[in-house]
Short mmCIF file of C-alpha atoms in Angstrom, two decimals:
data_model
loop_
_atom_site.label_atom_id
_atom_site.label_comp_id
_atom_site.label_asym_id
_atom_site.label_seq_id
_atom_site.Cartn_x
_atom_site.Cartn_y
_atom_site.Cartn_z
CA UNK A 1 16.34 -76.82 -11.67
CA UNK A 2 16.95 -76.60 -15.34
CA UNK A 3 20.05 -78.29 -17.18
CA UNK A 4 22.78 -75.64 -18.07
CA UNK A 5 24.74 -77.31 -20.71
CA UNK A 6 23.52 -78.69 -23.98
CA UNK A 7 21.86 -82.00 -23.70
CA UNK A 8 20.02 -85.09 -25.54
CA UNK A 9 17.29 -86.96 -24.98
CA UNK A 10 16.74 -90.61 -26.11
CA UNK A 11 12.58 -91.06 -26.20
CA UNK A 12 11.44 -94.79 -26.56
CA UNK A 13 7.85 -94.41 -26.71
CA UNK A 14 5.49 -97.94 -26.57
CA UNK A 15 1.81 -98.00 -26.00
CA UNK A 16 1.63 -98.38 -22.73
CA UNK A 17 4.34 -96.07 -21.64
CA UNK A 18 7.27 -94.07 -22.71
CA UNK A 19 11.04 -94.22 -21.35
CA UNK A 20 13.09 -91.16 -21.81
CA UNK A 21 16.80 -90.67 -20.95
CA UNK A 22 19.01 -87.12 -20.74
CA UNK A 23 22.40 -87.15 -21.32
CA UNK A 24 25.27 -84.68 -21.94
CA UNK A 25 26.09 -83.48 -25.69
CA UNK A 26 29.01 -85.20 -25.72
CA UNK A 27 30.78 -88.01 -27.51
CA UNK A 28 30.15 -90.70 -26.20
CA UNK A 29 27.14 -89.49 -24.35
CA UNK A 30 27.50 -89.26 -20.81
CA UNK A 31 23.66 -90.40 -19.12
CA UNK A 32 22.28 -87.32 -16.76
CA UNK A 33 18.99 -89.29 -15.67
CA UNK A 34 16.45 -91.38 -16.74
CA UNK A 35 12.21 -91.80 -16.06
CA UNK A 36 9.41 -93.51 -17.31
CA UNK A 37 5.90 -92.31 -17.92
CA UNK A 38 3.58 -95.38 -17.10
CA UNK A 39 -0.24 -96.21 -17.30
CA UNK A 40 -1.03 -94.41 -20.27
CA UNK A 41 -4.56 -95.20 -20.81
CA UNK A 42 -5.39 -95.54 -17.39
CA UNK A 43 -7.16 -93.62 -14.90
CA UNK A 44 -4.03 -93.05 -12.84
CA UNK A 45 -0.83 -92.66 -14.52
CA UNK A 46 2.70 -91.73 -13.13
CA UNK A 47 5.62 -90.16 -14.19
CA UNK A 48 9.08 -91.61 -13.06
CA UNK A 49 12.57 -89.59 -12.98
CA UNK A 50 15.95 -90.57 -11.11
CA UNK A 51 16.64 -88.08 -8.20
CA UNK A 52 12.73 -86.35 -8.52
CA UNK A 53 9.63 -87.59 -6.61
CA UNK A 54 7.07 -89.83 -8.60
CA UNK A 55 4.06 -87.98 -9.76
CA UNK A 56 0.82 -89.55 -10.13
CA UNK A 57 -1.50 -87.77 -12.26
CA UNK A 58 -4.14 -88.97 -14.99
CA UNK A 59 -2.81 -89.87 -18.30
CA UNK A 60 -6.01 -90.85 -20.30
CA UNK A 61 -3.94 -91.38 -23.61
CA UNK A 62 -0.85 -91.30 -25.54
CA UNK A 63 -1.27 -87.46 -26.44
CA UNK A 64 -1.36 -86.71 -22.72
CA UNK A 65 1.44 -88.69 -22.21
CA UNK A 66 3.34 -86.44 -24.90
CA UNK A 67 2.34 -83.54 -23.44
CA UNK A 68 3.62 -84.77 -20.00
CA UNK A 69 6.46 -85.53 -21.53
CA UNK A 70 7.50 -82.36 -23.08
CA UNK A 71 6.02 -80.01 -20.48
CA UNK A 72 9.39 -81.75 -18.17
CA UNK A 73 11.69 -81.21 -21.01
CA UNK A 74 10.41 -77.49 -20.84
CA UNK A 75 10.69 -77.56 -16.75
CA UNK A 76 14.07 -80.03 -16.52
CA UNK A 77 15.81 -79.10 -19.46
CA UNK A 78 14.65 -76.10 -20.83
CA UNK A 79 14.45 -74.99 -24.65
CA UNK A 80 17.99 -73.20 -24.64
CA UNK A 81 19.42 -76.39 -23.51
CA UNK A 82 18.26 -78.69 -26.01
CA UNK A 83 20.78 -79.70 -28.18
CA UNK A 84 18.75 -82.45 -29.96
CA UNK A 85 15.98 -85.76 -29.51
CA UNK A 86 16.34 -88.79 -30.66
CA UNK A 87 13.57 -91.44 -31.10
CA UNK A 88 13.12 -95.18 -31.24
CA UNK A 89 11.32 -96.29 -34.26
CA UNK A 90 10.22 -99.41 -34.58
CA UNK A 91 9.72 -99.46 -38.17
CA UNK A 92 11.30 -97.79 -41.21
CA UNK A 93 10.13 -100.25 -44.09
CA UNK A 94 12.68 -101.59 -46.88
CA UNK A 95 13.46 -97.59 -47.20
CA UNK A 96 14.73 -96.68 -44.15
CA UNK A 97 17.36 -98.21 -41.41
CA UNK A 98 19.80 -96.71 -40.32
CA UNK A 99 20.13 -93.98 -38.25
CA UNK A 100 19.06 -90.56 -39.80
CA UNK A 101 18.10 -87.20 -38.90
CA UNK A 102 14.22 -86.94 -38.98
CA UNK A 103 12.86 -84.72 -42.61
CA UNK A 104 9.22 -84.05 -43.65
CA UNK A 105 9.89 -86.51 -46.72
CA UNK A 106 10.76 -89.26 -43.99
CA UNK A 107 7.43 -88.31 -41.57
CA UNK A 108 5.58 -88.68 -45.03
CA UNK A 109 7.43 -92.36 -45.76
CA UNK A 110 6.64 -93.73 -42.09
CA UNK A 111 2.65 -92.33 -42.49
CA UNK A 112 2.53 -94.62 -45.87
CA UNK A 113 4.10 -97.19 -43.30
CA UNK A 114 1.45 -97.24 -40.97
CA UNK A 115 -0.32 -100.63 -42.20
CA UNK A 116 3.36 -101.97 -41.91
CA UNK A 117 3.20 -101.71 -37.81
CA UNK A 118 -0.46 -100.44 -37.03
CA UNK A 119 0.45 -100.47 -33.27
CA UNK A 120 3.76 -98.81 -33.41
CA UNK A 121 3.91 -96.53 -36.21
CA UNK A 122 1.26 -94.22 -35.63
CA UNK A 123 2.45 -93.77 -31.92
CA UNK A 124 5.80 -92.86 -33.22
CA UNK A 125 4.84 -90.41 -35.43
CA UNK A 126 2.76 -88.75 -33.37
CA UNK A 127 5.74 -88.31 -31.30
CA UNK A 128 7.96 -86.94 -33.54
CA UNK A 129 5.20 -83.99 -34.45
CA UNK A 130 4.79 -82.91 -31.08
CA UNK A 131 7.88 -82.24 -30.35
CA UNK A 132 8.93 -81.05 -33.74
CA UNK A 133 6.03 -78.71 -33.00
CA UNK A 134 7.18 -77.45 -29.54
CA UNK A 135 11.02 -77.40 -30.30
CA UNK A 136 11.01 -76.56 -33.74
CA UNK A 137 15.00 -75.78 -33.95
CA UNK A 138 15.27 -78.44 -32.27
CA UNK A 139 17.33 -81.72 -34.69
CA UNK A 140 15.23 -84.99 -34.24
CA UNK A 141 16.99 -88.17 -34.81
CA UNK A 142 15.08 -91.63 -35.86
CA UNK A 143 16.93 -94.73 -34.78
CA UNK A 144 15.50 -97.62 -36.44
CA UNK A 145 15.12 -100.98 -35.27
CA UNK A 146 15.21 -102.80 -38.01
CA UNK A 147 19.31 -101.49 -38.38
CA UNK A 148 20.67 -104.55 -36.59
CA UNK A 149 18.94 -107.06 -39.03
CA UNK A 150 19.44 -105.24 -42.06
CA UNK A 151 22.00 -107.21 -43.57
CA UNK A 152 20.76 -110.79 -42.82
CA UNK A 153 21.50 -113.35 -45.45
CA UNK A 154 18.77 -113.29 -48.14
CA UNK A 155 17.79 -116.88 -46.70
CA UNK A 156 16.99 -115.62 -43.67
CA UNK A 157 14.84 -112.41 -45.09
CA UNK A 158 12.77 -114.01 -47.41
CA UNK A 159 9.08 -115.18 -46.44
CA UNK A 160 7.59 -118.30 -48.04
CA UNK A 161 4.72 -116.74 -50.00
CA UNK A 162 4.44 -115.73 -53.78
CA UNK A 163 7.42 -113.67 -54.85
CA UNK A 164 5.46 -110.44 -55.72
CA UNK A 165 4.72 -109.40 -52.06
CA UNK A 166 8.75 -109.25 -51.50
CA UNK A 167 8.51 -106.10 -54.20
CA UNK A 168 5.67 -104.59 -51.60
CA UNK A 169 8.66 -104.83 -49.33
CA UNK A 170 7.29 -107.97 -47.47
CA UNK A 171 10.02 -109.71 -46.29
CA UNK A 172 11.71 -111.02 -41.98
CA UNK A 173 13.05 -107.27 -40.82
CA UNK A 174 13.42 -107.87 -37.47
CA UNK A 175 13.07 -105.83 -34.05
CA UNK A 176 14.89 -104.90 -31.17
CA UNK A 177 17.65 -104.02 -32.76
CA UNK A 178 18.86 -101.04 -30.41
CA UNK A 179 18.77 -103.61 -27.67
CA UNK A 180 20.65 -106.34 -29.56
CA UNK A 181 23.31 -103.51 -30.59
CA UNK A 182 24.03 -102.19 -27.67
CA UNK A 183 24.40 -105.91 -26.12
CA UNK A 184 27.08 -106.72 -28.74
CA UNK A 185 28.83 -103.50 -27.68
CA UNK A 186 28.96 -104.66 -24.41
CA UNK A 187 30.11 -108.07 -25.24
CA UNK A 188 32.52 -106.96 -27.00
CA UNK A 189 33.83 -104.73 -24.38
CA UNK A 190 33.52 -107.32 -21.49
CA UNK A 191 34.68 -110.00 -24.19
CA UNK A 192 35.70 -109.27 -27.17
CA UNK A 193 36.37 -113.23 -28.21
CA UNK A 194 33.38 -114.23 -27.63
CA UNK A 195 31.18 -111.26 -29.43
CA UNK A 196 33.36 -112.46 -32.61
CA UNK A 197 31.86 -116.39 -31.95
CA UNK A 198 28.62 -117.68 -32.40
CA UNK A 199 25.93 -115.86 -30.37
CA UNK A 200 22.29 -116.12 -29.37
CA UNK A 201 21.04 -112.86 -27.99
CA UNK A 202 18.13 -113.55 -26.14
CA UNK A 203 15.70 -110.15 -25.49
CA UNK A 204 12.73 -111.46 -23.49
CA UNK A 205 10.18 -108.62 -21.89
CA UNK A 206 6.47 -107.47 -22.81
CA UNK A 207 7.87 -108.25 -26.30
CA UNK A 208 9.78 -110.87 -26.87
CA UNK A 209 12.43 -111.91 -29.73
CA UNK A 210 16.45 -113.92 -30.38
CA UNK A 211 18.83 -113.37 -32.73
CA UNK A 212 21.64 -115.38 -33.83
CA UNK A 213 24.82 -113.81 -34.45
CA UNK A 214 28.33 -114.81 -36.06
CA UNK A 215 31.47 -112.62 -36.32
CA UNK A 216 29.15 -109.71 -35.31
CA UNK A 217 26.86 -109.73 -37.61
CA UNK A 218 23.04 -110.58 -37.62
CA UNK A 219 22.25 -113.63 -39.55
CA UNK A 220 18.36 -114.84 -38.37
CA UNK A 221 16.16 -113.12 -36.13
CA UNK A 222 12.62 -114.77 -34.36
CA UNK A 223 10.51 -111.52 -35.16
CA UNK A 224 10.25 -111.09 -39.25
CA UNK A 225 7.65 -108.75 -41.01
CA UNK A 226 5.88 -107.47 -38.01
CA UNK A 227 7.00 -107.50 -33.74
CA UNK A 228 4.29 -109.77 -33.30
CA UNK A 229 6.17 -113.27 -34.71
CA UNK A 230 8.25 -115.30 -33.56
CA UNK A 231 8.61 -115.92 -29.79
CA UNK A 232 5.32 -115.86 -27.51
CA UNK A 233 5.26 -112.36 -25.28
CA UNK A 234 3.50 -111.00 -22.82
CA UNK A 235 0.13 -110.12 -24.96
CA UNK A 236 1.32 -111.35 -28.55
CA UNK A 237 1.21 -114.96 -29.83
CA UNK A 238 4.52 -114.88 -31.48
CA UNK A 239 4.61 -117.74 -34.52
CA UNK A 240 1.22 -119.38 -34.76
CA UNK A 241 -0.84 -121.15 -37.76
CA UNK A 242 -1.95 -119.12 -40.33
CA UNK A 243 -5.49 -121.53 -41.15
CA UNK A 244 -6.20 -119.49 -37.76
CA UNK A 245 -7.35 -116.35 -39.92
CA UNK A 246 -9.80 -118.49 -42.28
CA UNK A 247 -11.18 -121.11 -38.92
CA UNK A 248 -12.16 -117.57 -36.98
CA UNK A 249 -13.44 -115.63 -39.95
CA UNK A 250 -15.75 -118.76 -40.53
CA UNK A 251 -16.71 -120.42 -36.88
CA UNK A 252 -16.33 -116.29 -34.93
CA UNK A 253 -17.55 -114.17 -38.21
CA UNK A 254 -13.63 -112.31 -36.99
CA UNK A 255 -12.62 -109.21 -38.66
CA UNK A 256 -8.85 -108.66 -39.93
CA UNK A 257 -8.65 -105.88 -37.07
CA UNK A 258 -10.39 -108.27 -34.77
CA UNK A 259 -7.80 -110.77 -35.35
CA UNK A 260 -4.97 -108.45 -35.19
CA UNK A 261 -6.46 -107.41 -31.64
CA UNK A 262 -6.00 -111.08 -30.51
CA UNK A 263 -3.00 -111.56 -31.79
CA UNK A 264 -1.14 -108.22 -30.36
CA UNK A 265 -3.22 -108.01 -26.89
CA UNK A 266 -5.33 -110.53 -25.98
CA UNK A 267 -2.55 -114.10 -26.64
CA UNK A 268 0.22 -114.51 -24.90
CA UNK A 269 0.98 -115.14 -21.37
CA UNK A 270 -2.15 -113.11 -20.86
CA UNK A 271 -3.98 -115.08 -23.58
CA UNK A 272 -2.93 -118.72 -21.86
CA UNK A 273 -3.09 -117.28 -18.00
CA UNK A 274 -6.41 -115.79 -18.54
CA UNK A 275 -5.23 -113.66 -15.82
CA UNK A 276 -2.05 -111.70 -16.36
CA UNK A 277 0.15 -110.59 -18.88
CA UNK A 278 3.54 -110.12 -16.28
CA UNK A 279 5.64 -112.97 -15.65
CA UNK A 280 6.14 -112.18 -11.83
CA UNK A 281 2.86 -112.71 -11.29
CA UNK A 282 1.79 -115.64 -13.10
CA UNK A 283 5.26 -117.16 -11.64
CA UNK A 284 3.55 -116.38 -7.85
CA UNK A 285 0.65 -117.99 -8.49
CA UNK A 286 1.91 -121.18 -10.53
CA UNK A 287 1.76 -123.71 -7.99
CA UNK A 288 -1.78 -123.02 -7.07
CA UNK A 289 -2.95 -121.85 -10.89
CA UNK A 290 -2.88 -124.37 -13.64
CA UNK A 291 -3.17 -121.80 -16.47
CA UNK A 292 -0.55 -119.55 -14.97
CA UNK A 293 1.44 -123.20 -14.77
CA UNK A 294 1.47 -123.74 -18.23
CA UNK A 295 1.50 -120.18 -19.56
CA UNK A 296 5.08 -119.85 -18.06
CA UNK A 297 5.82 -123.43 -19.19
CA UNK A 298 5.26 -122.39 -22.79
CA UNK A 299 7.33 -119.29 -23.16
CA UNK A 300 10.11 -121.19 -21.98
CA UNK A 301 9.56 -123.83 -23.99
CA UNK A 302 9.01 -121.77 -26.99
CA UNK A 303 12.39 -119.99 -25.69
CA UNK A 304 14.13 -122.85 -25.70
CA UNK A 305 13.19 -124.55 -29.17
CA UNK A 306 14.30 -120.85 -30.90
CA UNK A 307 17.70 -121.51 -29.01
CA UNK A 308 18.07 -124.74 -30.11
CA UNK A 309 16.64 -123.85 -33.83
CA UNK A 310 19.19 -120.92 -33.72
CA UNK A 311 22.29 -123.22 -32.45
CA UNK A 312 21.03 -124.93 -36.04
CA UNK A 313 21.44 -121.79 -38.06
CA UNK A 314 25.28 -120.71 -36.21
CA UNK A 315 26.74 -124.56 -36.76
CA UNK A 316 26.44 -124.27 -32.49
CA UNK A 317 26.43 -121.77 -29.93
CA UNK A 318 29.48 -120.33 -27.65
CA UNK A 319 27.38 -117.59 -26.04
CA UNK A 320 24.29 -116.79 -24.63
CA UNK A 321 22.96 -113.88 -23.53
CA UNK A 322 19.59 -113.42 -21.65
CA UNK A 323 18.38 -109.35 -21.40
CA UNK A 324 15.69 -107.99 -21.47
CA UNK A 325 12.56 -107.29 -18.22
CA UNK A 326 12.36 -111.23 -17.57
CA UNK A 327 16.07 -112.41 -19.28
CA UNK A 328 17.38 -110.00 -16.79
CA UNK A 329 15.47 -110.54 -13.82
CA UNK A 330 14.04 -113.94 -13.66
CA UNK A 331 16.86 -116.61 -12.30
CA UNK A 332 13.91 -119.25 -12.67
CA UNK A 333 12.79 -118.77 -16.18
CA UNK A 334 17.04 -118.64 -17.04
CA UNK A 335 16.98 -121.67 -15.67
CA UNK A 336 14.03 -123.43 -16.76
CA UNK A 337 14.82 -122.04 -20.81
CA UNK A 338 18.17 -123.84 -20.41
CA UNK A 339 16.98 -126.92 -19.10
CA UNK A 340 17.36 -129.80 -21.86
CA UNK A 341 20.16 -127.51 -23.49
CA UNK A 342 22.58 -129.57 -21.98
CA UNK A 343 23.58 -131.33 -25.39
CA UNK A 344 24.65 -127.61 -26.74
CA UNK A 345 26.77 -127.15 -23.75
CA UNK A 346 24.97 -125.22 -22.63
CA UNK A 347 24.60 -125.52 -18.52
CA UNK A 348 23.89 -123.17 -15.46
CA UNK A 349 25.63 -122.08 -12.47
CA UNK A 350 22.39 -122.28 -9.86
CA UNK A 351 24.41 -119.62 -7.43
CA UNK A 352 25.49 -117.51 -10.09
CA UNK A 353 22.08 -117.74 -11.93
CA UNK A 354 20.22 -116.91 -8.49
CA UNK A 355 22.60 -114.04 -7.93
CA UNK A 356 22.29 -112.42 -11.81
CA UNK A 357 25.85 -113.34 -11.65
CA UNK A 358 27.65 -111.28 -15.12
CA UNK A 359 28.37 -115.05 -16.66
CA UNK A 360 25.78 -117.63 -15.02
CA UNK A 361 27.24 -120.10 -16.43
CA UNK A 362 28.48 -123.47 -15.20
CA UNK A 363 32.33 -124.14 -15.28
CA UNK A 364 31.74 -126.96 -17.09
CA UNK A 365 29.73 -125.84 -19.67
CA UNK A 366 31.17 -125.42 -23.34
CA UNK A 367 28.83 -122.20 -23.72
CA UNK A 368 29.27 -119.31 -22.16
CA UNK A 369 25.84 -117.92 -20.84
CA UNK A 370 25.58 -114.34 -19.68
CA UNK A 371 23.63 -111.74 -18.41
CA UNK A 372 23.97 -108.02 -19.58
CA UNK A 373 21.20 -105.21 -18.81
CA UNK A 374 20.54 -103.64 -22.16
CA UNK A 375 19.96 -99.93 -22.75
CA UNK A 376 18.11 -98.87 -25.63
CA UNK A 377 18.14 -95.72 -24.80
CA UNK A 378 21.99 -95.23 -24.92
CA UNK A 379 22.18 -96.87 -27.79
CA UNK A 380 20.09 -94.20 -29.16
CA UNK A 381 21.83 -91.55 -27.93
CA UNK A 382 24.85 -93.46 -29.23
CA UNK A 383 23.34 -93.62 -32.67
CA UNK A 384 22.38 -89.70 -33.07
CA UNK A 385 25.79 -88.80 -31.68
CA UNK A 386 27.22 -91.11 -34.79
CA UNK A 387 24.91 -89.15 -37.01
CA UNK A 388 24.97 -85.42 -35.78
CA UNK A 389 28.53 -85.98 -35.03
CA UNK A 390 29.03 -84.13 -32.00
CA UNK A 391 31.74 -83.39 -30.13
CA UNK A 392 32.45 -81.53 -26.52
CA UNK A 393 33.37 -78.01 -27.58
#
């Protein structure tokens, strides 16, 4: 059955799958349903929508995947119904941030982008054509993730290599910025003291990254010129030395896109497990796998050293908040993260960690630790709204 009123639909497309999200043409938007289309790449693939039945179906790449995509837009929503599609996109460059409405001259930009985020970008892009193909009266929105980090302190944006590269637009930008905006939101509407403290946002799924946060506003971030620094992920090493590049180029004859394969899908918890790139399963196996042991050991180690390094940058902490796949579903790597943070006040509630209480949290504890599920995709539909400006009629 096809939609009847004018709708939106929030796309956040990754290489491995694509969420989607419809929701009323309204303002705010009001969410009509939700899916996912996983396994892309694989020889089975399914496609995931509240209130429909899963379908399983072959989904050999990401253009099949698009055309999946849009062929239930057609069937769900209908081309009379479409009021507008916004995107995720995870990189805009030092020319573009903020929310806009999608223009050849911008497609153009983001293609001279590509060596900027080779395994993003090009994704993305292909995205946006397809559908500005199929629905082409149809206004496309980008929402940028680089918005949230924009404005960080020069300090905190510059990288420590010879000045000229920062006029190449080299510099920290910062990812996962619809997440950590629409978690501030939320703070501030479940507490608006503490979202105008000191805050540690703490977004920890496939990909992995914290940002520290005073008076609402970004000042540091863990990811800088590309999604794969910073924290250790799923497949990506996060921070690691750069005398890597020259030691595997010399002793492994390694290419630059050799390396960059390591580094975005072969490290990790995949890298250090040897067997799996998904927390839940490594944690299953821990006690009887050594290198599922210490994969899990590292992240939150690494987790917890880019609290305590962040704590630094604020002057101290008064909230925490874990979201993300694992920060919102894993009591035990909460727990083990905060363990050791005791000196910044910062102390668990076991029950209320076990539970995914709102505020896990000890009563005890100076910092207030809490755990919100974010929504990137309403915070893209909240973004295009702001920018179409769109109003029930």
């Amino acid at each position: 059955m096809k939609a009847t009123n004018p709708s939106f639909l929030a796309i956040n497309g990754g290489s491995s799958s694509i969420k989607f999200a419809l929701f009323e043409w309204d303002n705010p938007p009001t969410a009509i349903l939700s899916g996912t289309i996983q396994g892309i790449g694989l020889p089975t693939g399914s496609l995931t929508a509240e209130g429909q039945p899963e379908r399983d179906l072959p989904i050999p790449d990401s253009a099949a995947a698009v055309r999946l995509l849009m062929d239930w837009v057609d069937e769900r929503i209908g081309k009379e119904s479409l009021a507008a599609v916004g995107h995720r996109v995870v990189h805009g460059g030092p020319k573009y941030w903020e929310p806009e409405r999608i223009t050849p001259e911008m497609i153009a930009e983001l293609g001279r982008l590509k060596s900027f985020d080779p395994e993003h970008l090009p994704e993305e892009i292909h995205l946006i054509e397809a559908f500005q193909k199929r629905f082409p009266d149809v206004p496309q929105i980008a929402c940028f993730d680089t918005a949230f980090h924009h404005d960080m302190p020069r300090v905190a944006r510059m990288l420590p290599i010879p000045r000229r590269y920062e006029e190449m637009g080299v510099r920290r930008y910062g990812f996962h910025g619809l997440s950590y905006s629409y978690l501030m939101e939320e703070l501030k509407r479940l507490d608006p003291v503490a979202a105008g403290g000191r805050v540690i946002l703490a977004h920890l799924g496939g990909g992995a990254s914290m940002a520290a946060v005073h008076e609402g506003k970004c000042i540091d971030t863990s990811m800088a010129f590309t999604p794969a620094a910073g924290l250790m992920m799923a497949t990506r090493t996060g921070d690691i030395d750069p005398g890597l590049i020259s030691f595997l180029a010399q002793s492994e004859n390694m290419t630059a896109p050799q390396f960059n394969q390591m580094v975005n899908h072969e490290s990790g918890l995949l890298g250090v497990s040897e067997t799996s790139s998904d927390m839940r399963e490594l944690l299953k196996v821990e006690l009887d796998d050594v290198r599922a042991a210490e994969a899990v050991a590292l992240f939150c180690y690494q987790a917890g050293k880019w609290i305590g390094s962040f704590a630094a940058a604020l002057g101290g902490v008064d909230t925490l908040v874990f979201a993300g796949g694992i920060g919102e579903n894993s009591p035990v790597v909460r727990a083990r993260i905060c363990e050791g943070l005791g000196f910044l006040g910062i102390e668990l509630d076991e029950s209320r960690n076990a539970n995914a209480a709102g505020v896990i949290s000890a009563d005890a504890g100076r910092v207030g630790v809490r755990v919100i599920r974010t929504n990137e995709e309403s915070m893209i539909a909240r973004s295009a709204v702001r920018v179409l400006g769109l109003h029930r009629k």
